[in-house]
Short mmCIF file of C-alpha atoms in Angstrom, two decimals:
data_model
loop_
_atom_site.label_atom_id
_atom_site.label_comp_id
_atom_site.label_asym_id
_atom_site.label_seq_id
_atom_site.Cartn_x
_atom_site.Cartn_y
_atom_site.Cartn_z
CA MET A 30 12.92 22.09 -110.19
CA GLY A 31 12.19 19.87 -107.29
CA LEU A 32 12.29 20.48 -103.51
CA VAL A 33 14.80 17.76 -101.49
CA LEU A 34 14.56 17.65 -97.64
CA PHE A 35 17.70 16.41 -95.71
CA GLU A 36 16.18 14.82 -92.84
CA LEU A 37 17.78 13.01 -89.49
CA ARG A 38 16.83 9.34 -89.40
CA ALA A 39 17.86 6.89 -86.46
CA ALA A 40 18.81 2.71 -87.56
CA GLY A 41 16.07 1.46 -89.40
CA GLY A 42 15.41 4.73 -90.92
CA ARG A 43 13.10 5.68 -87.76
CA ALA A 44 12.55 9.52 -88.40
CA PHE A 45 12.26 10.87 -85.55
CA SER A 46 14.00 14.34 -84.97
CA PRO A 47 11.75 16.74 -84.09
CA TYR A 48 12.85 19.80 -85.84
CA CYS A 49 12.61 17.68 -89.59
CA TRP A 50 8.60 16.80 -88.26
CA ARG A 51 8.15 20.75 -87.97
CA ALA A 52 9.82 20.43 -92.07
CA ARG A 53 7.64 17.76 -93.25
CA MET A 54 4.59 19.45 -91.11
CA ALA A 55 5.19 23.09 -93.03
CA LEU A 56 6.12 21.24 -96.54
CA ALA A 57 2.56 19.04 -95.93
CA HIS A 58 0.87 21.88 -95.53
CA LYS A 59 2.25 23.50 -98.96
CA GLU A 60 0.83 20.94 -100.32
CA LEU A 61 4.09 19.92 -101.55
CA THR A 62 6.01 16.62 -101.60
CA PRO A 63 9.84 16.93 -101.22
CA GLU A 64 12.43 14.31 -102.21
CA LEU A 65 13.20 12.95 -98.47
CA ARG A 66 17.07 12.27 -98.65
CA PRO A 67 17.32 10.41 -95.09
CA ALA A 68 20.75 11.16 -93.21
CA ARG A 69 22.41 10.50 -90.24
CA PHE A 70 23.83 13.38 -87.51
CA THR A 71 27.88 11.95 -88.65
CA ASP A 72 26.32 12.77 -92.24
CA ILE A 73 25.72 16.40 -92.09
CA PRO A 74 29.36 17.85 -92.68
CA ARG A 75 28.79 15.67 -96.53
CA ILE A 76 25.82 17.80 -97.52
CA GLY A 77 27.04 21.27 -97.61
CA HIS A 78 25.89 24.67 -98.06
CA GLY A 79 26.89 25.11 -94.56
CA ALA A 80 24.94 23.12 -93.48
CA LYS A 81 25.56 22.03 -89.15
CA SER A 82 22.18 20.43 -88.73
CA LEU A 83 19.20 19.11 -89.92
CA PRO A 84 16.37 19.57 -91.40
CA VAL A 85 17.97 21.15 -94.93
CA LEU A 86 15.64 22.09 -97.58
CA LEU A 87 17.03 22.19 -100.89
CA ASP A 88 14.58 24.04 -103.60
CA GLY A 89 17.22 24.28 -107.03
CA PRO A 90 20.30 26.17 -105.82
CA ILE A 91 19.00 27.13 -102.56
CA ALA A 92 19.88 25.83 -99.40
CA ILE A 93 17.74 26.81 -96.34
CA LEU A 94 19.57 25.19 -93.29
CA ASP A 95 16.85 25.64 -90.11
CA SER A 96 13.52 24.65 -90.29
CA TRP A 97 12.09 27.79 -88.70
CA ASP A 98 13.84 29.53 -91.70
CA ILE A 99 11.91 26.52 -93.88
CA ALA A 100 9.02 27.77 -92.86
CA LEU A 101 9.59 31.29 -93.84
CA TYR A 102 10.71 30.76 -96.91
CA LEU A 103 7.43 28.11 -97.05
CA GLU A 104 5.50 30.91 -96.44
CA GLU A 105 7.17 33.57 -99.05
CA ARG A 106 7.73 30.86 -101.48
CA TYR A 107 4.33 29.82 -101.81
CA PRO A 108 1.59 32.43 -101.12
CA GLN A 109 -1.14 30.68 -102.99
CA ALA A 110 -0.87 27.16 -100.66
CA PRO A 111 -2.34 27.16 -97.29
CA SER A 112 -1.25 29.79 -94.78
CA LEU A 113 1.55 28.54 -92.50
CA PHE A 114 1.16 31.62 -90.35
CA GLY A 115 -1.83 33.63 -90.95
CA GLY A 116 -0.22 36.49 -91.05
CA ALA A 117 2.43 38.85 -89.55
CA ALA A 118 0.96 38.54 -85.98
CA GLY A 119 0.27 34.68 -86.42
CA ARG A 120 4.07 34.59 -87.51
CA GLN A 121 4.92 35.91 -83.87
CA PHE A 122 2.50 33.07 -82.45
CA ALA A 123 4.55 30.56 -84.15
CA ARG A 124 7.83 32.80 -83.10
CA PHE A 125 6.01 32.11 -79.38
CA VAL A 126 5.14 28.85 -79.55
CA HIS A 127 8.63 27.93 -80.78
CA HIS A 128 10.64 29.50 -77.73
CA TRP A 129 7.97 27.69 -75.47
CA ALA A 130 8.29 24.39 -76.81
CA THR A 131 12.52 25.03 -76.87
CA THR A 132 12.90 26.02 -73.28
CA GLN A 133 9.70 24.40 -71.25
CA LEU A 134 9.17 21.52 -72.96
CA HIS A 135 11.92 19.78 -74.94
CA PRO A 136 14.26 20.47 -71.76
CA PRO A 137 12.04 17.58 -69.98
CA ILE A 138 11.28 15.59 -73.27
CA VAL A 139 14.83 15.00 -73.95
CA ARG A 140 16.02 14.04 -70.96
CA ILE A 141 12.86 11.31 -70.51
CA GLY A 142 14.04 9.61 -73.83
CA VAL A 143 17.91 10.39 -74.49
CA ALA A 144 19.26 7.04 -73.72
CA ASP A 145 16.18 5.36 -75.65
CA ILE A 146 17.60 7.73 -78.13
CA TRP A 147 21.18 6.61 -78.07
CA GLU A 148 20.43 3.14 -78.61
CA ARG A 149 18.29 3.68 -81.54
CA LEU A 150 20.88 5.39 -83.36
CA ASP A 151 23.02 4.09 -86.06
CA ALA A 152 25.99 2.31 -84.57
CA ALA A 153 28.30 5.59 -86.92
CA ASP A 154 26.13 8.02 -84.84
CA GLN A 155 26.52 6.65 -81.06
CA PRO A 156 29.48 8.19 -80.30
CA TYR A 157 29.14 11.35 -81.41
CA PHE A 158 25.33 11.93 -79.66
CA ARG A 159 26.60 10.56 -76.27
CA GLU A 160 29.53 12.74 -75.85
CA THR A 161 27.71 15.63 -77.53
CA ARG A 162 24.26 15.27 -75.07
CA GLU A 163 25.97 14.26 -72.01
CA GLN A 164 28.53 17.33 -72.40
CA ARG A 165 24.83 19.43 -73.21
CA LEU A 166 22.91 17.46 -70.31
CA GLY A 167 25.96 17.68 -67.97
CA ALA A 168 25.32 13.52 -67.26
CA PRO A 169 26.18 9.85 -68.50
CA LEU A 170 22.18 9.57 -70.63
CA GLU A 171 21.01 6.65 -68.77
CA SER A 172 21.21 8.57 -65.33
CA PHE A 173 18.27 10.51 -66.26
CA ARG A 174 15.78 7.60 -66.54
CA ALA A 175 15.30 7.75 -62.43
CA GLN A 176 14.25 11.35 -63.39
CA GLN A 177 11.57 10.47 -65.36
CA PRO A 178 8.55 10.77 -62.68
CA ALA A 179 9.65 14.09 -62.38
CA LEU A 180 10.72 15.06 -65.92
CA LEU A 181 6.76 13.82 -66.96
CA ALA A 182 5.01 15.90 -64.05
CA GLN A 183 7.53 18.92 -65.08
CA LEU A 184 6.55 18.76 -68.48
CA GLY A 185 2.27 18.39 -67.58
CA ALA A 186 2.52 21.25 -65.61
CA ALA A 187 4.27 23.27 -68.70
CA LEU A 188 1.78 22.37 -71.07
CA ALA A 189 -0.91 23.85 -68.69
CA PRO A 190 -1.51 26.78 -71.62
CA MET A 191 -1.94 24.21 -74.24
CA ARG A 192 -4.32 22.28 -72.72
CA ALA A 193 -6.36 25.40 -71.56
CA MET A 194 -6.32 26.57 -75.57
CA LEU A 195 -6.79 23.23 -76.49
CA VAL A 196 -10.28 22.81 -74.26
CA GLU A 197 -11.29 26.19 -76.30
CA ARG A 198 -10.77 25.17 -79.78
CA PRO A 199 -8.93 22.00 -81.33
CA PHE A 200 -5.61 23.64 -82.73
CA LEU A 201 -3.32 26.33 -81.26
CA GLY A 202 -4.45 28.06 -85.28
CA GLY A 203 -8.18 27.34 -83.82
CA ASP A 204 -10.18 25.39 -86.55
CA GLN A 205 -7.30 24.61 -88.56
CA PRO A 206 -3.43 23.31 -87.76
CA SER A 207 -1.21 26.07 -88.13
CA TYR A 208 2.81 26.45 -87.69
CA ALA A 209 2.00 26.47 -83.86
CA ASP A 210 0.30 23.56 -84.09
CA TYR A 211 3.75 22.26 -86.09
CA VAL A 212 5.99 23.56 -83.75
CA VAL A 213 4.75 21.21 -80.17
CA PHE A 214 3.65 18.52 -82.83
CA GLY A 215 7.28 18.07 -83.78
CA ALA A 216 8.66 17.96 -79.83
CA PHE A 217 6.00 14.86 -79.38
CA GLN A 218 6.41 12.82 -82.36
CA TRP A 219 10.14 12.81 -81.70
CA SER A 220 9.82 11.11 -78.52
CA ARG A 221 6.65 8.64 -80.30
CA VAL A 222 8.69 7.51 -83.12
CA ILE A 223 12.29 6.90 -80.52
CA CYS A 224 11.25 6.47 -76.81
CA PRO A 225 8.37 3.49 -75.46
CA VAL A 226 7.88 6.11 -72.14
CA PRO A 227 3.93 7.37 -72.95
CA LEU A 228 4.42 11.77 -72.29
CA LEU A 229 0.23 11.77 -71.80
CA ALA A 230 -2.34 10.35 -70.57
CA ALA A 231 -4.64 9.23 -73.00
CA ASP A 232 -7.65 12.08 -72.10
CA ASP A 233 -5.42 14.55 -71.57
CA ALA A 234 -6.58 17.36 -73.61
CA VAL A 235 -2.72 17.68 -75.98
CA GLN A 236 -2.73 14.29 -76.17
CA GLN A 237 -6.28 14.10 -77.93
CA TRP A 238 -4.40 17.06 -80.26
CA PHE A 239 -1.80 15.26 -80.80
CA GLU A 240 -3.72 12.57 -82.27
CA ARG A 241 -5.76 14.91 -84.40
CA CYS A 242 -2.38 15.38 -85.67
CA LEU A 243 -1.22 12.21 -86.44
CA ASP A 244 -4.45 12.25 -88.89
CA LEU A 245 -3.53 15.59 -91.01
CA HIS A 246 -1.84 15.13 -94.42
CA GLY A 247 -3.00 12.03 -95.07
CA GLY A 248 -1.44 10.33 -91.81
CA LEU A 249 1.40 11.86 -92.61
CA GLY A 250 3.27 11.44 -88.94
CA ARG A 251 0.89 8.57 -88.24
CA ARG A 252 2.69 6.52 -91.19
CA ALA A 253 6.23 6.22 -89.24
CA PRO A 254 5.28 3.72 -86.75
CA ALA A 255 6.05 4.50 -82.79
CA GLY A 256 8.76 3.26 -81.59
CA GLY A 257 9.59 1.41 -78.31
CA MET B 9 -22.45 57.17 -75.15
CA GLY B 10 -19.36 57.27 -73.08
CA LEU B 11 -17.61 54.18 -71.87
CA VAL B 12 -17.24 53.82 -68.05
CA LEU B 13 -14.43 51.01 -66.80
CA PHE B 14 -14.83 50.03 -63.24
CA GLU B 15 -11.26 49.27 -61.94
CA LEU B 16 -10.26 47.31 -58.78
CA ARG B 17 -8.69 49.84 -56.16
CA ALA B 18 -6.04 49.37 -53.03
CA ALA B 19 -6.37 51.80 -50.57
CA GLY B 20 -5.19 55.55 -51.54
CA GLY B 21 -6.73 55.17 -55.60
CA ARG B 22 -3.54 52.07 -56.37
CA ALA B 23 -4.41 50.54 -59.27
CA PHE B 24 -3.04 47.10 -59.15
CA SER B 25 -5.47 44.50 -60.62
CA PRO B 26 -3.33 42.91 -63.63
CA TYR B 27 -6.79 42.36 -65.28
CA CYS B 28 -8.02 45.95 -65.35
CA TRP B 29 -4.16 47.44 -66.45
CA ARG B 30 -5.29 45.15 -69.15
CA ALA B 31 -8.65 46.53 -70.03
CA ARG B 32 -7.00 49.87 -69.51
CA MET B 33 -3.71 49.28 -72.16
CA ALA B 34 -6.30 47.99 -74.26
CA LEU B 35 -8.53 51.45 -74.15
CA ALA B 36 -6.10 53.08 -75.16
CA HIS B 37 -4.72 50.89 -77.59
CA LYS B 38 -8.18 51.67 -80.06
CA GLU B 39 -7.61 55.61 -78.38
CA LEU B 40 -10.51 55.98 -76.13
CA THR B 41 -10.63 57.07 -72.60
CA PRO B 42 -13.16 55.99 -70.30
CA GLU B 43 -14.77 57.69 -67.26
CA LEU B 44 -13.08 55.36 -64.50
CA ARG B 45 -15.29 54.51 -61.57
CA PRO B 46 -12.40 52.61 -58.85
CA ALA B 47 -13.85 50.10 -56.77
CA ARG B 48 -12.98 47.55 -53.94
CA PHE B 49 -13.36 44.00 -53.57
CA THR B 50 -16.11 44.55 -51.78
CA ASP B 51 -18.02 46.64 -53.53
CA ILE B 52 -18.32 44.73 -56.57
CA PRO B 53 -21.61 42.96 -55.59
CA ARG B 54 -23.72 46.48 -55.53
CA ILE B 55 -21.91 47.26 -59.99
CA GLY B 56 -24.73 45.12 -61.36
CA HIS B 57 -25.09 42.75 -64.53
CA GLY B 58 -24.12 40.07 -63.11
CA ALA B 59 -20.56 41.01 -61.96
CA LYS B 60 -18.73 38.92 -59.81
CA SER B 61 -14.62 40.26 -60.11
CA LEU B 62 -13.30 43.65 -62.04
CA PRO B 63 -12.85 44.90 -64.45
CA VAL B 64 -16.38 45.85 -66.02
CA LEU B 65 -17.10 48.43 -68.73
CA LEU B 66 -19.86 49.52 -69.26
CA ASP B 67 -20.77 50.97 -73.01
CA GLY B 68 -24.22 53.17 -72.55
CA PRO B 69 -26.82 49.74 -71.59
CA ILE B 70 -23.76 46.84 -73.06
CA ALA B 71 -21.83 45.48 -69.82
CA ILE B 72 -18.76 43.13 -70.37
CA LEU B 73 -17.50 41.44 -67.57
CA ASP B 74 -13.98 39.97 -68.19
CA SER B 75 -10.49 41.33 -69.79
CA TRP B 76 -10.49 39.09 -72.09
CA ASP B 77 -14.00 39.60 -73.67
CA ILE B 78 -13.64 43.53 -73.09
CA ALA B 79 -10.97 43.09 -75.59
CA LEU B 80 -12.60 41.24 -78.16
CA TYR B 81 -15.77 43.75 -77.81
CA LEU B 82 -12.83 46.65 -78.30
CA GLU B 83 -11.71 45.53 -81.45
CA GLU B 84 -15.17 44.42 -82.66
CA ARG B 85 -16.87 47.89 -81.72
CA TYR B 86 -13.93 49.95 -83.27
CA PRO B 87 -12.44 48.12 -86.01
CA GLN B 88 -11.00 51.73 -87.87
CA ALA B 89 -9.05 52.32 -84.51
CA PRO B 90 -5.63 50.39 -84.17
CA SER B 91 -6.19 46.76 -84.33
CA LEU B 92 -5.83 44.77 -80.47
CA PHE B 93 -4.63 41.34 -81.83
CA GLY B 94 -3.43 41.68 -86.03
CA GLY B 95 -6.25 39.43 -87.49
CA ALA B 96 -7.54 35.49 -86.28
CA ALA B 97 -4.08 34.12 -85.94
CA GLY B 98 -2.58 37.08 -83.54
CA ARG B 99 -5.99 36.54 -81.20
CA GLN B 100 -4.81 33.47 -81.36
CA PHE B 101 -1.43 34.10 -80.12
CA ALA B 102 -3.30 36.73 -77.63
CA ARG B 103 -5.27 33.55 -75.96
CA PHE B 104 -1.95 31.38 -75.64
CA VAL B 105 -0.18 34.54 -73.68
CA HIS B 106 -3.17 34.22 -71.36
CA HIS B 107 -3.06 31.44 -70.56
CA TRP B 108 0.62 31.39 -70.57
CA ALA B 109 0.63 34.07 -68.16
CA THR B 110 -2.52 33.54 -65.92
CA THR B 111 -1.18 29.63 -65.58
CA GLN B 112 3.01 30.30 -65.43
CA LEU B 113 3.59 33.92 -64.43
CA HIS B 114 0.46 35.10 -62.09
CA PRO B 115 0.92 31.86 -59.34
CA PRO B 116 4.68 33.06 -58.24
CA ILE B 117 3.72 36.88 -58.90
CA VAL B 118 0.94 36.65 -56.16
CA ARG B 119 2.63 34.64 -53.86
CA ILE B 120 5.78 36.95 -54.14
CA GLY B 121 3.35 39.87 -53.43
CA VAL B 122 0.46 38.47 -51.62
CA ALA B 123 1.00 39.68 -48.18
CA ASP B 124 1.67 43.07 -49.44
CA ILE B 125 -1.07 43.46 -51.45
CA TRP B 126 -3.37 42.34 -48.24
CA GLU B 127 -1.19 45.18 -45.97
CA ARG B 128 -2.05 47.81 -48.84
CA LEU B 129 -6.17 47.31 -49.30
CA ASP B 130 -8.66 49.56 -48.23
CA ALA B 131 -9.25 48.06 -44.94
CA ALA B 132 -12.79 46.49 -45.00
CA ASP B 133 -11.22 44.74 -48.03
CA GLN B 134 -8.66 42.97 -46.03
CA PRO B 135 -11.03 40.49 -44.03
CA TYR B 136 -12.52 39.05 -47.85
CA PHE B 137 -9.20 39.15 -49.73
CA ARG B 138 -7.20 37.12 -46.69
CA GLU B 139 -10.33 34.32 -46.37
CA THR B 140 -10.42 33.55 -50.13
CA ARG B 141 -6.48 34.17 -51.04
CA GLU B 142 -5.79 31.81 -48.07
CA GLN B 143 -8.32 29.38 -49.12
CA ARG B 144 -6.72 29.45 -52.78
CA LEU B 145 -2.94 29.21 -51.80
CA GLY B 146 -3.66 26.71 -48.81
CA ALA B 147 -1.42 28.53 -46.28
CA PRO B 148 -0.90 31.88 -44.38
CA LEU B 149 -0.28 34.58 -46.46
CA GLU B 150 2.38 35.80 -44.80
CA SER B 151 4.34 32.68 -45.18
CA PHE B 152 5.11 32.88 -48.69
CA ARG B 153 7.85 35.73 -48.12
CA ALA B 154 10.05 32.95 -46.86
CA GLN B 155 9.80 31.43 -50.73
CA GLN B 156 10.81 34.60 -52.21
CA PRO B 157 13.76 33.94 -53.88
CA ALA B 158 12.54 30.19 -55.06
CA LEU B 159 9.16 31.49 -56.23
CA LEU B 160 11.71 34.58 -58.35
CA ALA B 161 13.46 32.16 -59.57
CA GLN B 162 10.70 30.02 -60.82
CA LEU B 163 9.35 33.49 -62.52
CA GLY B 164 12.73 33.87 -64.49
CA ALA B 165 12.77 30.28 -65.70
CA ALA B 166 9.24 31.20 -66.65
CA LEU B 167 9.67 33.91 -68.53
CA ALA B 168 12.68 32.21 -71.11
CA PRO B 169 10.10 32.52 -74.21
CA MET B 170 9.52 35.95 -73.69
CA ARG B 171 12.93 36.96 -73.22
CA ALA B 172 13.67 34.79 -76.58
CA MET B 173 10.85 36.99 -78.33
CA LEU B 174 12.19 39.95 -77.26
CA VAL B 175 16.17 39.15 -78.19
CA GLU B 176 14.14 39.63 -82.09
CA ARG B 177 11.82 42.80 -81.80
CA PRO B 178 10.93 45.08 -78.90
CA PHE B 179 7.60 43.90 -78.31
CA LEU B 180 5.48 40.61 -78.23
CA GLY B 181 3.23 42.31 -81.15
CA GLY B 182 6.55 42.39 -83.12
CA ASP B 183 7.30 46.55 -84.03
CA GLN B 184 4.19 47.46 -82.19
CA PRO B 185 2.74 46.31 -79.05
CA SER B 186 -0.35 44.33 -79.04
CA TYR B 187 -2.85 42.62 -77.14
CA ALA B 188 -0.29 39.93 -76.01
CA ASP B 189 1.84 42.26 -74.83
CA TYR B 190 -0.73 44.12 -72.24
CA VAL B 191 -1.77 40.43 -70.58
CA VAL B 192 1.66 40.19 -69.83
CA PHE B 193 2.36 43.96 -68.56
CA GLY B 194 -0.57 43.55 -66.33
CA ALA B 195 1.20 40.54 -64.96
CA PHE B 196 4.49 43.29 -64.02
CA GLN B 197 2.06 46.12 -63.36
CA TRP B 198 0.49 44.52 -60.55
CA SER B 199 3.57 44.08 -59.22
CA ARG B 200 5.16 47.13 -59.73
CA VAL B 201 1.85 49.53 -58.39
CA ILE B 202 1.24 47.24 -54.72
CA CYS B 203 5.32 44.84 -54.00
CA PRO B 204 8.00 46.37 -53.62
CA VAL B 205 10.16 42.94 -54.27
CA PRO B 206 11.65 43.88 -57.64
CA LEU B 207 11.07 40.93 -59.99
CA LEU B 208 13.53 40.94 -62.53
CA ALA B 209 17.18 42.97 -62.77
CA ALA B 210 17.47 46.18 -64.65
CA ASP B 211 19.54 44.28 -67.33
CA ASP B 212 17.02 41.22 -68.00
CA ALA B 213 15.40 41.91 -71.48
CA VAL B 214 11.80 41.51 -69.70
CA GLN B 215 12.23 44.52 -67.79
CA GLN B 216 13.39 46.59 -70.38
CA TRP B 217 10.30 45.64 -72.56
CA PHE B 218 8.15 46.91 -69.17
CA GLU B 219 9.98 49.87 -69.28
CA ARG B 220 8.80 50.38 -72.47
CA CYS B 221 5.27 49.36 -72.05
CA LEU B 222 5.09 51.79 -68.67
CA ASP B 223 5.51 54.51 -71.48
CA LEU B 224 3.00 53.95 -74.35
CA HIS B 225 -0.12 55.77 -74.68
CA GLY B 226 1.65 59.05 -72.91
CA GLY B 227 3.24 56.98 -69.71
CA LEU B 228 -0.39 55.99 -69.06
CA GLY B 229 0.91 52.99 -66.63
CA ARG B 230 4.02 54.77 -65.37
CA ARG B 231 1.43 57.66 -63.98
CA ALA B 232 0.58 55.17 -61.83
CA PRO B 233 3.26 55.10 -58.78
CA ALA B 234 5.22 52.04 -58.03
CA GLY B 235 4.39 50.44 -54.74
CA GLY B 236 6.43 49.54 -51.75
#
């Protein structure tokens, strides 16, 4: 039975969600090609299965509602395909990187790009997005543009442990990427697809790693056009 | 042949070095009891083997000069004892946590306690410590005391990913501690042994994890008296 991935899209089909990119990369790592079903924020209630966010993976009658749970599901369901975690300790690693990315990287990245995201959403999604994000962030979306230099500095400092890792090995996973890489890839691909502000200098080890990730799995990430 | 661990000490025998505590915990995890040889900063040149910092582990004719290399050595040399990493992916996890602790946790912790460390060092070490640390930190050691509230807030924010992990599982390693835990343990034990400023509230998940770590391996960490 075929896999179906519901994926968040902006106007013109831009696939920008960091969590959906985690799922896309995890599926590709497992050598799986899901049927993609684009959806807007305002389409989510119609997906069913209790879905409140994207991605949603359908495997026949089974629905998996969260990118982390999708990774766990794929690892268990497809044990013969390349491992996403490399065992229990690697799963703890990926989970740490998940919490690290969510608490240390996403806050500056979303503020850098949030006004750009709003501009590029389908018109049907714009009121929902502005209302929920202005409530969450506590200020008008456009007000964060003036803070971009400070937010870029905050992001650059937060990336120090990853930069040190990438000086030693090409991926967080070591010689090959693991789900820990896809977690951070999602954050940078989010910005690449929908935000014109470069997050990193070309000679930053994290940018060079991101370029390597864009080339993985037949250039899956690079085929999504850069935004701006 | 017996193992010998050269360990940094302050006046009165206080074992405060975060890197030496990593090695102590790694040795205990491997069910090894080294002979401890206390040393001051100014004793290091007399240790030989090219040592420029502590800890130094001697295993017969072999000298291992760095806490990370000690962990790698113990994992390879004692494969039958409980694993420090849980495989290659877990080693990447521990290395990430090493870089995370070094770049995100140690900078505020050292500034919070650096004047206390100086006060508690053997008199022979005080001039060396003041000179090298004031050069590294760019200001008189005592000047950081006024920044303690901001440094504690910085530390609290940096700990967010660890706090999220510990809500899910008792240790970074999962149900059991791994070397990733010992890396962070070293940072908090450093402060506990030599600095009177509490770093965390009693109900913080990281503090509760630290208390669990103090009880590991027969209470190895707790036997070192709290400083202040």
